[in-house]
Short mmCIF file of C-alpha atoms in Angstrom, two decimals:
data_model
loop_
_atom_site.label_atom_id
_atom_site.label_comp_id
_atom_site.label_asym_id
_atom_site.label_seq_id
_atom_site.Cartn_x
_atom_site.Cartn_y
_atom_site.Cartn_z
CA MET A 1 0.10 0.08 0.03
CA ALA A 2 1.39 3.35 -1.04
CA MET A 3 2.03 5.91 1.76
CA LYS A 4 0.10 9.08 1.41
CA THR A 5 1.65 12.34 2.77
CA GLU A 6 0.20 15.53 3.52
CA PRO A 7 1.22 18.27 1.02
CA PHE A 8 3.06 21.25 2.50
CA VAL A 9 4.51 24.43 1.28
CA VAL A 10 8.15 25.50 1.23
CA ASN A 11 8.97 29.23 0.25
CA ILE A 12 12.24 29.70 -1.67
CA GLY A 13 13.09 33.32 -1.73
CA PRO A 14 12.98 36.16 -1.76
CA GLN A 15 16.15 36.29 0.09
CA HIS A 16 17.31 32.72 -0.34
CA PRO A 17 21.13 32.54 -1.56
CA SER A 18 20.15 30.32 -4.42
CA THR A 19 17.54 32.54 -6.11
CA HIS A 20 18.43 34.78 -9.01
CA GLY A 21 17.52 38.17 -7.96
CA VAL A 22 14.63 39.02 -5.64
CA PHE A 23 12.22 36.25 -6.79
CA ARG A 24 10.14 33.85 -4.66
CA MET A 25 9.12 30.32 -5.52
CA LYS A 26 6.35 28.85 -3.38
CA LEU A 27 6.69 25.17 -3.83
CA THR A 28 3.89 22.68 -2.85
CA LEU A 29 5.37 19.43 -1.85
CA ASP A 30 4.67 15.77 -1.57
CA GLY A 31 7.66 14.66 0.50
CA GLU A 32 10.49 15.95 -1.58
CA ARG A 33 8.63 15.94 -4.90
CA ILE A 34 7.18 19.15 -6.25
CA ILE A 35 3.37 18.95 -7.02
CA ASP A 36 2.82 22.77 -7.64
CA VAL A 37 4.88 25.92 -8.10
CA ASP A 38 3.51 29.40 -7.48
CA MET A 39 5.97 32.05 -8.89
CA ILE A 40 5.82 35.32 -6.98
CA LEU A 41 7.24 38.68 -8.64
CA GLY A 42 7.15 42.28 -7.96
CA TYR A 43 9.72 42.73 -5.15
CA LEU A 44 11.91 44.78 -7.62
CA HIS A 45 9.28 46.90 -9.38
CA ARG A 46 10.26 50.26 -10.04
CA SER A 47 7.37 51.52 -12.50
CA MET A 48 9.95 52.58 -15.12
CA GLU A 49 7.49 52.10 -18.08
CA LYS A 50 5.22 54.71 -16.43
CA LEU A 51 8.24 57.05 -15.44
CA ALA A 52 9.29 56.84 -19.18
CA GLU A 53 6.23 58.62 -20.23
CA GLU A 54 7.35 61.73 -18.29
CA ARG A 55 10.83 61.92 -19.73
CA THR A 56 12.26 62.79 -23.19
CA TYR A 57 13.11 60.09 -25.59
CA THR A 58 16.91 60.44 -24.82
CA GLN A 59 16.43 60.75 -21.13
CA ASN A 60 14.86 57.30 -21.25
CA ILE A 61 17.95 55.44 -22.55
CA PRO A 62 19.24 55.09 -18.80
CA PHE A 63 16.17 53.00 -17.87
CA THR A 64 17.04 50.47 -20.41
CA ASP A 65 20.45 50.05 -18.56
CA ARG A 66 18.46 49.01 -15.51
CA ALA A 67 16.09 46.69 -16.71
CA ASP A 68 18.37 43.85 -17.82
CA TYR A 69 21.27 45.20 -16.01
CA LEU A 70 23.56 42.28 -17.01
CA ALA A 71 23.17 43.15 -20.72
CA ALA A 72 22.79 46.91 -20.68
CA MET A 73 24.22 47.39 -24.27
CA THR A 74 21.40 45.34 -25.80
CA GLY A 75 18.88 47.06 -23.83
CA ASN A 76 19.99 50.47 -25.03
CA LEU A 77 20.10 49.11 -28.56
CA ALA A 78 16.48 47.77 -28.61
CA TYR A 79 15.20 51.05 -27.18
CA CYS A 80 17.08 53.28 -29.63
CA LEU A 81 16.04 51.06 -32.60
CA ALA A 82 12.38 51.91 -31.56
CA ALA A 83 12.92 55.49 -31.17
CA GLU A 84 14.81 55.64 -34.53
CA LYS A 85 11.98 53.73 -36.27
CA LEU A 86 9.43 56.16 -34.83
CA ALA A 87 11.36 59.29 -35.72
CA GLY A 88 12.76 58.13 -39.07
CA VAL A 89 16.36 58.44 -37.96
CA GLU A 90 19.22 57.02 -40.08
CA VAL A 91 22.19 55.70 -38.31
CA PRO A 92 25.76 55.94 -39.70
CA GLU A 93 27.39 52.68 -40.91
CA ARG A 94 30.20 53.07 -38.39
CA ALA A 95 27.73 53.24 -35.50
CA GLN A 96 25.85 50.08 -36.90
CA TRP A 97 29.03 48.19 -36.71
CA LEU A 98 29.92 49.40 -33.21
CA ARG A 99 26.45 48.46 -32.26
CA VAL A 100 27.10 44.94 -33.37
CA ILE A 101 30.43 44.59 -31.83
CA MET A 102 29.20 45.94 -28.34
CA SER A 103 26.13 43.71 -28.55
CA GLU A 104 28.30 40.58 -29.00
CA LEU A 105 30.68 41.60 -26.35
CA GLN A 106 27.67 41.90 -24.05
CA ARG A 107 26.52 38.51 -25.13
CA ILE A 108 29.71 36.91 -24.13
CA ALA A 109 29.88 38.71 -20.71
CA SER A 110 26.21 37.71 -20.05
CA HIS A 111 26.45 34.17 -20.94
CA ALA A 112 29.84 33.76 -19.20
CA LEU A 113 27.89 34.92 -15.88
CA ALA A 114 25.03 32.69 -16.69
CA ILE A 115 27.08 29.54 -17.30
CA GLY A 116 29.15 30.30 -14.22
CA THR A 117 26.25 30.71 -11.83
CA PHE A 118 24.57 27.71 -13.48
CA ILE A 119 27.40 25.45 -12.57
CA ASN A 120 27.20 26.73 -8.98
CA ASP A 121 23.52 25.97 -8.92
CA CYS A 122 24.30 22.37 -10.08
CA GLY A 123 26.51 22.00 -6.94
CA ALA A 124 29.80 22.03 -8.76
CA TRP A 125 32.87 23.76 -7.32
CA HIS A 126 33.64 27.56 -7.80
CA THR A 127 36.49 27.19 -10.30
CA PRO A 128 34.28 27.56 -13.52
CA LEU A 129 32.55 30.52 -11.92
CA MET A 130 35.84 32.28 -11.29
CA TYR A 131 36.98 31.54 -14.77
CA MET A 132 33.85 32.89 -16.29
CA LEU A 133 34.07 36.07 -14.10
CA ARG A 134 37.67 36.47 -15.50
CA GLU A 135 36.21 36.62 -19.02
CA ARG A 136 33.41 38.98 -18.12
CA GLU A 137 35.78 41.29 -16.51
CA LYS A 138 37.74 41.67 -19.72
CA VAL A 139 34.62 42.60 -21.56
CA LEU A 140 33.85 45.18 -18.95
CA ASP A 141 37.20 46.57 -19.37
CA LEU A 142 36.44 47.13 -22.90
CA PHE A 143 33.13 48.79 -22.08
CA GLU A 144 35.06 51.13 -19.70
CA MET A 145 37.39 52.04 -22.35
CA ALA A 146 34.61 52.86 -24.76
CA CYS A 147 32.36 54.91 -22.51
CA GLY A 148 33.61 55.11 -18.97
CA ALA A 149 31.01 52.65 -17.53
CA ARG A 150 31.12 48.80 -16.89
CA LEU A 151 27.56 47.91 -15.87
CA THR A 152 24.95 50.56 -16.70
CA VAL A 153 26.78 51.79 -19.75
CA ASN A 154 24.26 54.24 -21.32
CA TYR A 155 26.30 54.01 -24.52
CA MET A 156 23.75 53.83 -27.30
CA ARG A 157 22.03 56.99 -28.55
CA ILE A 158 19.02 57.71 -30.98
CA GLY A 159 21.03 58.05 -34.12
CA GLY A 160 24.14 56.15 -33.36
CA VAL A 161 26.32 55.91 -30.21
CA ALA A 162 27.57 58.28 -27.64
CA PHE A 163 31.19 58.36 -28.37
CA ASP A 164 33.64 56.80 -30.92
CA VAL A 165 35.85 54.10 -29.55
CA PRO A 166 39.46 55.26 -28.59
CA ASP A 167 42.53 54.18 -30.58
CA GLY A 168 43.27 51.30 -28.15
CA PHE A 169 39.94 49.64 -28.29
CA VAL A 170 40.13 47.72 -31.42
CA PRO A 171 43.58 46.22 -30.70
CA ALA A 172 42.34 45.12 -27.18
CA CYS A 173 39.10 43.65 -28.53
CA ARG A 174 41.13 41.72 -31.06
CA ALA A 175 43.45 40.28 -28.23
CA LEU A 176 40.18 39.06 -26.40
CA VAL A 177 38.77 37.74 -29.65
CA LYS A 178 42.01 35.81 -30.27
CA GLU A 179 42.07 34.35 -26.89
CA MET A 180 38.55 33.27 -26.57
CA PRO A 181 38.36 30.17 -28.76
CA ASP A 182 41.07 28.40 -26.56
CA ARG A 183 39.17 29.56 -23.46
CA ILE A 184 35.95 28.23 -24.65
CA ALA A 185 37.60 24.83 -25.56
CA GLU A 186 39.21 24.76 -22.19
CA TYR A 187 35.73 25.23 -20.45
CA GLU A 188 34.08 22.52 -22.59
CA GLY A 189 36.86 20.19 -21.71
CA LEU A 190 36.35 21.02 -18.07
CA LEU A 191 32.63 20.85 -18.16
CA LEU A 192 30.87 19.01 -20.82
CA GLU A 193 31.40 15.40 -19.24
CA ASN A 194 31.76 16.59 -15.58
CA GLU A 195 29.79 14.15 -13.74
CA ILE A 196 28.25 16.61 -11.17
CA LEU A 197 27.01 18.74 -14.10
CA VAL A 198 25.68 15.84 -16.22
CA ALA A 199 23.91 14.04 -13.17
CA ARG A 200 22.25 17.32 -12.09
CA ALA A 201 21.15 18.90 -15.50
CA ARG A 202 20.81 16.10 -18.06
CA GLY A 203 17.24 15.23 -18.36
CA VAL A 204 16.11 17.89 -15.70
CA GLY A 205 13.75 20.65 -16.58
CA ILE A 206 12.69 19.47 -20.01
CA LEU A 207 10.88 21.98 -22.18
CA PRO A 208 9.55 20.41 -25.40
CA ALA A 209 9.74 22.54 -28.57
CA ASP A 210 5.95 22.89 -28.89
CA MET A 211 5.52 23.95 -25.37
CA ALA A 212 8.44 26.36 -25.78
CA ILE A 213 6.58 27.90 -28.78
CA ALA A 214 3.20 27.92 -27.07
CA TYR A 215 4.77 29.91 -24.15
CA SER A 216 6.34 32.40 -26.59
CA ILE A 217 9.79 31.36 -25.23
CA SER A 218 12.91 32.92 -26.89
CA GLY A 219 16.54 32.99 -26.76
CA PRO A 220 18.75 30.12 -25.53
CA MET A 221 15.72 28.50 -23.83
CA LEU A 222 14.00 28.23 -27.28
CA ARG A 223 17.13 27.03 -29.19
CA GLY A 224 17.87 24.67 -26.34
CA SER A 225 14.40 22.93 -27.10
CA GLY A 226 15.64 22.42 -30.73
CA VAL A 227 14.01 25.46 -32.41
CA ALA A 228 16.55 27.46 -34.62
CA TRP A 229 15.01 30.75 -34.14
CA ASP A 230 17.30 33.83 -33.81
CA LEU A 231 16.12 37.40 -34.56
CA ARG A 232 19.68 38.29 -35.96
CA LYS A 233 18.80 35.97 -38.63
CA ALA A 234 15.03 35.87 -38.85
CA ASP A 235 14.60 39.70 -38.62
CA PRO A 236 17.98 41.20 -39.02
CA TYR A 237 18.70 44.74 -37.40
CA ALA A 238 21.93 46.89 -37.47
CA VAL A 239 24.13 45.10 -39.77
CA TYR A 240 23.63 41.57 -38.80
CA ASP A 241 22.60 40.65 -42.21
CA GLN A 242 26.36 41.26 -43.24
CA VAL A 243 27.84 38.74 -40.86
CA ASP A 244 28.02 34.95 -40.93
CA PHE A 245 27.42 32.72 -37.84
CA ASP A 246 25.39 29.55 -36.97
CA ILE A 247 22.54 29.06 -34.60
CA PRO A 248 23.26 26.28 -31.97
CA VAL A 249 20.38 24.13 -31.03
CA GLY A 250 19.75 21.54 -28.49
CA THR A 251 18.19 18.10 -28.75
CA ASN A 252 16.31 17.29 -25.63
CA GLY A 253 15.20 20.61 -24.28
CA ASP A 254 16.64 20.03 -20.65
CA SER A 255 18.91 22.20 -18.53
CA TYR A 256 21.99 20.66 -19.97
CA ASP A 257 21.11 21.70 -23.42
CA ARG A 258 20.44 25.16 -22.47
CA PHE A 259 23.86 25.24 -20.88
CA LEU A 260 25.35 23.84 -24.05
CA VAL A 261 23.63 26.40 -26.36
CA ARG A 262 24.93 29.36 -24.30
CA MET A 263 28.54 27.91 -24.38
CA GLU A 264 28.40 27.54 -28.34
CA GLU A 265 26.80 30.99 -28.67
CA MET A 266 29.93 32.40 -27.04
CA ARG A 267 31.86 30.88 -29.78
CA GLN A 268 29.49 32.31 -32.45
CA SER A 269 29.84 35.79 -30.79
CA VAL A 270 33.62 35.51 -31.29
CA ARG A 271 32.91 34.75 -35.01
CA ILE A 272 30.82 37.86 -35.42
CA LEU A 273 33.17 40.09 -33.54
CA GLU A 274 36.06 38.97 -35.84
CA GLN A 275 33.92 40.10 -38.90
CA GLY A 276 32.94 43.31 -37.15
CA LEU A 277 36.45 44.39 -36.38
CA ASP A 278 37.52 43.52 -39.91
CA ALA A 279 34.59 45.46 -41.42
CA LEU A 280 34.45 48.49 -39.13
CA PRO A 281 34.55 51.53 -41.45
CA GLY A 282 35.50 55.00 -40.84
CA GLY A 283 32.99 58.05 -40.42
CA PRO A 284 30.71 59.60 -38.06
CA VAL A 285 29.23 57.51 -35.13
CA ASN A 286 25.88 59.47 -34.66
CA VAL A 287 23.73 61.96 -36.21
CA ASP A 288 22.29 65.29 -34.83
CA ILE A 289 18.99 65.10 -33.38
CA PRO A 290 17.00 67.85 -31.53
CA VAL A 291 17.50 67.98 -27.83
CA ALA A 292 13.75 67.43 -27.50
CA LEU A 293 13.17 64.89 -30.22
CA MET A 294 9.44 64.87 -31.12
CA PRO A 295 8.70 61.94 -33.56
CA PRO A 296 5.42 62.31 -35.44
CA PRO A 297 2.38 60.63 -34.03
CA GLY A 298 2.45 56.88 -34.39
CA GLU A 299 3.33 53.63 -32.87
CA THR A 300 6.19 51.22 -33.48
CA TYR A 301 7.77 48.00 -32.07
CA ALA A 302 11.55 47.30 -32.41
CA ARG A 303 13.11 43.84 -31.32
CA ILE A 304 16.46 42.43 -30.85
CA GLU A 305 18.03 39.11 -29.87
CA SER A 306 19.25 39.93 -26.33
CA PRO A 307 21.30 37.24 -24.40
CA ARG A 308 18.03 36.09 -22.88
CA GLY A 309 15.93 36.25 -25.94
CA GLU A 310 13.53 38.58 -27.69
CA LEU A 311 13.76 41.97 -26.19
CA GLY A 312 11.14 44.42 -27.57
CA PHE A 313 10.12 48.01 -27.10
CA TYR A 314 6.69 49.11 -27.89
CA VAL A 315 6.59 52.88 -28.17
CA VAL A 316 3.63 55.27 -29.04
CA SER A 317 4.14 58.89 -29.91
CA ASP A 318 1.51 61.74 -29.76
CA GLY A 319 3.88 64.10 -31.36
CA GLY A 320 5.29 65.46 -28.08
CA PRO A 321 8.78 65.33 -26.37
CA ALA A 322 7.90 62.08 -24.31
CA PRO A 323 6.60 58.95 -25.32
CA PHE A 324 2.76 58.60 -24.89
CA ARG A 325 3.16 54.79 -24.09
CA PHE A 326 6.21 52.85 -23.43
CA HIS A 327 6.30 49.07 -22.88
CA ILE A 328 9.10 46.52 -22.62
CA ARG A 329 8.67 43.04 -23.93
CA ALA A 330 11.05 41.48 -21.44
CA ALA A 331 12.59 38.12 -22.43
CA SER A 332 13.16 37.10 -18.75
CA TYR A 333 9.59 37.60 -17.88
CA ILE A 334 8.19 35.38 -20.62
CA ASN A 335 10.67 32.78 -20.28
CA LEU A 336 9.97 32.51 -16.63
CA SER A 337 6.24 31.69 -17.37
CA ALA A 338 7.26 28.01 -18.28
CA LEU A 339 8.93 27.49 -14.94
CA ARG A 340 6.10 25.75 -13.50
CA GLU A 341 5.71 23.28 -16.34
CA MET A 342 9.50 22.44 -16.09
CA THR A 343 9.53 21.83 -12.41
CA VAL A 344 6.27 19.87 -11.28
CA GLY A 345 7.31 16.45 -10.64
CA LEU A 346 10.99 17.14 -9.82
CA THR A 347 12.79 17.66 -6.46
CA VAL A 348 13.43 20.84 -4.58
CA ALA A 349 17.01 20.53 -5.62
CA ASP A 350 16.11 20.32 -9.26
CA ALA A 351 14.05 23.44 -8.99
CA ILE A 352 17.21 25.33 -8.31
CA VAL A 353 18.90 23.81 -11.30
CA VAL A 354 16.02 24.54 -13.59
CA LEU A 355 15.66 28.13 -12.51
CA GLY A 356 19.48 28.70 -13.02
CA SER A 357 19.19 27.37 -16.44
CA VAL A 358 16.33 29.99 -17.33
CA ASP A 359 18.81 32.76 -16.63
CA ILE A 360 16.47 35.32 -15.48
CA VAL A 361 17.27 38.96 -14.51
CA MET A 362 14.71 40.37 -12.05
CA GLY A 363 15.33 43.86 -13.10
CA GLU A 364 13.93 42.92 -16.42
CA VAL A 365 10.87 40.80 -14.93
CA ASP A 366 9.65 43.46 -12.72
CA ARG A 367 10.69 46.74 -14.42
#
C-alpha cells in the first residue's frame, strides 16, 4: 500500500542565496517531490514604464540599462531602434558596426555569468565561476574603455552611439577575440562531461519545442529545445545581415542543453566580432537630433536578440517630447512563465537547477 503524505508548502526566496535576484518560488511538496509551483514577482518593481512617459526620448535611455542590468548594451540598442524607427532617423554605418560589436561583447559577458552561476546551482565547485568572471571582466574593461562605464553603460544614442571608441579599443578587442576560442575549448573540456553537471542537469527541466513555442519562449531557452530561431537571422537589425554565424540548438530541451547552447553562442559571438572588427569603417558615429526629439504621432515595435531572448520595445508617440506609451517585452519575464511546467514532478534541488538554466534577470522581469 502506497503511503500518502500531507502536502506542505516551502518558500524559496525572496532572500534565499540560491535565487536569481529578488524572486520567490512557493513550492507545494509531497515529500521531496514538487506537485505545484507558484511564482511570486514584484519585489523589484520600479515603475520604469510609467516613469518613461514623463521623460524625453533621450532621457529614457538610462532606464534600459537598469532593466536587464547584465546586458545593458543590448537594452540600450533595442530602445534606440524603436525611437529611430518612430522618428525616421538613419544611423551611420560605423555606428551600426559598433552596435554589433558591443552587442556581441555583451552576449559573451552575459553568457559567461549565466554559465558560471548555473554550474554553482548544480552544486559544482567554484572554479568555473571564477574563470567565467575573469572573461566577463575583460569585456567590461572594453566597455569602460569605450564609454567610462562597466555595468550601466548608457552608450547607445538615438542616431548612433555616444562616443567613438578610442585608438586602443580595437587592438584590445582583437586580443580578447584571439584568446576566447582556446578559453571556450578549455571550459568545454572542463565541463561537458563533468559528472556533477551531467547528473544534475541532463534530463532535468525538459521543455519540449511545442511547449516552448506555445509559451512564446525565446533565446537560448527556445534554441535549447531544438528551435533554430534567432532574430539576428530571422529579422536582422543593425548590420547582422552582413555577418555569418550559426544558430546552435539542443536536442532534448533540458537544462544541460540550455547550458550547451549558451556555451556555443559564445563561440559564435567571437566569429561575429572577428567580422565586425575587420569590417569596421571610418566615419561619424552619430547624427544630430533635436534635444527635445518629437517624433510624429504613431506607434512602433522594435526587437532584438538579447542574451536572454527577444527584447522588444513598444513605443507610442503623440507628437510630444515624451512617449505617450512605453512598454518593454522582457525576455526574462516571458521565459519565466514556463518554470512551473518544467519543475512539477522534480525535487526541490532540481528546481534550483531549472531556475538557473532559465537565466532570469529580475530587473527585467519586474521593471
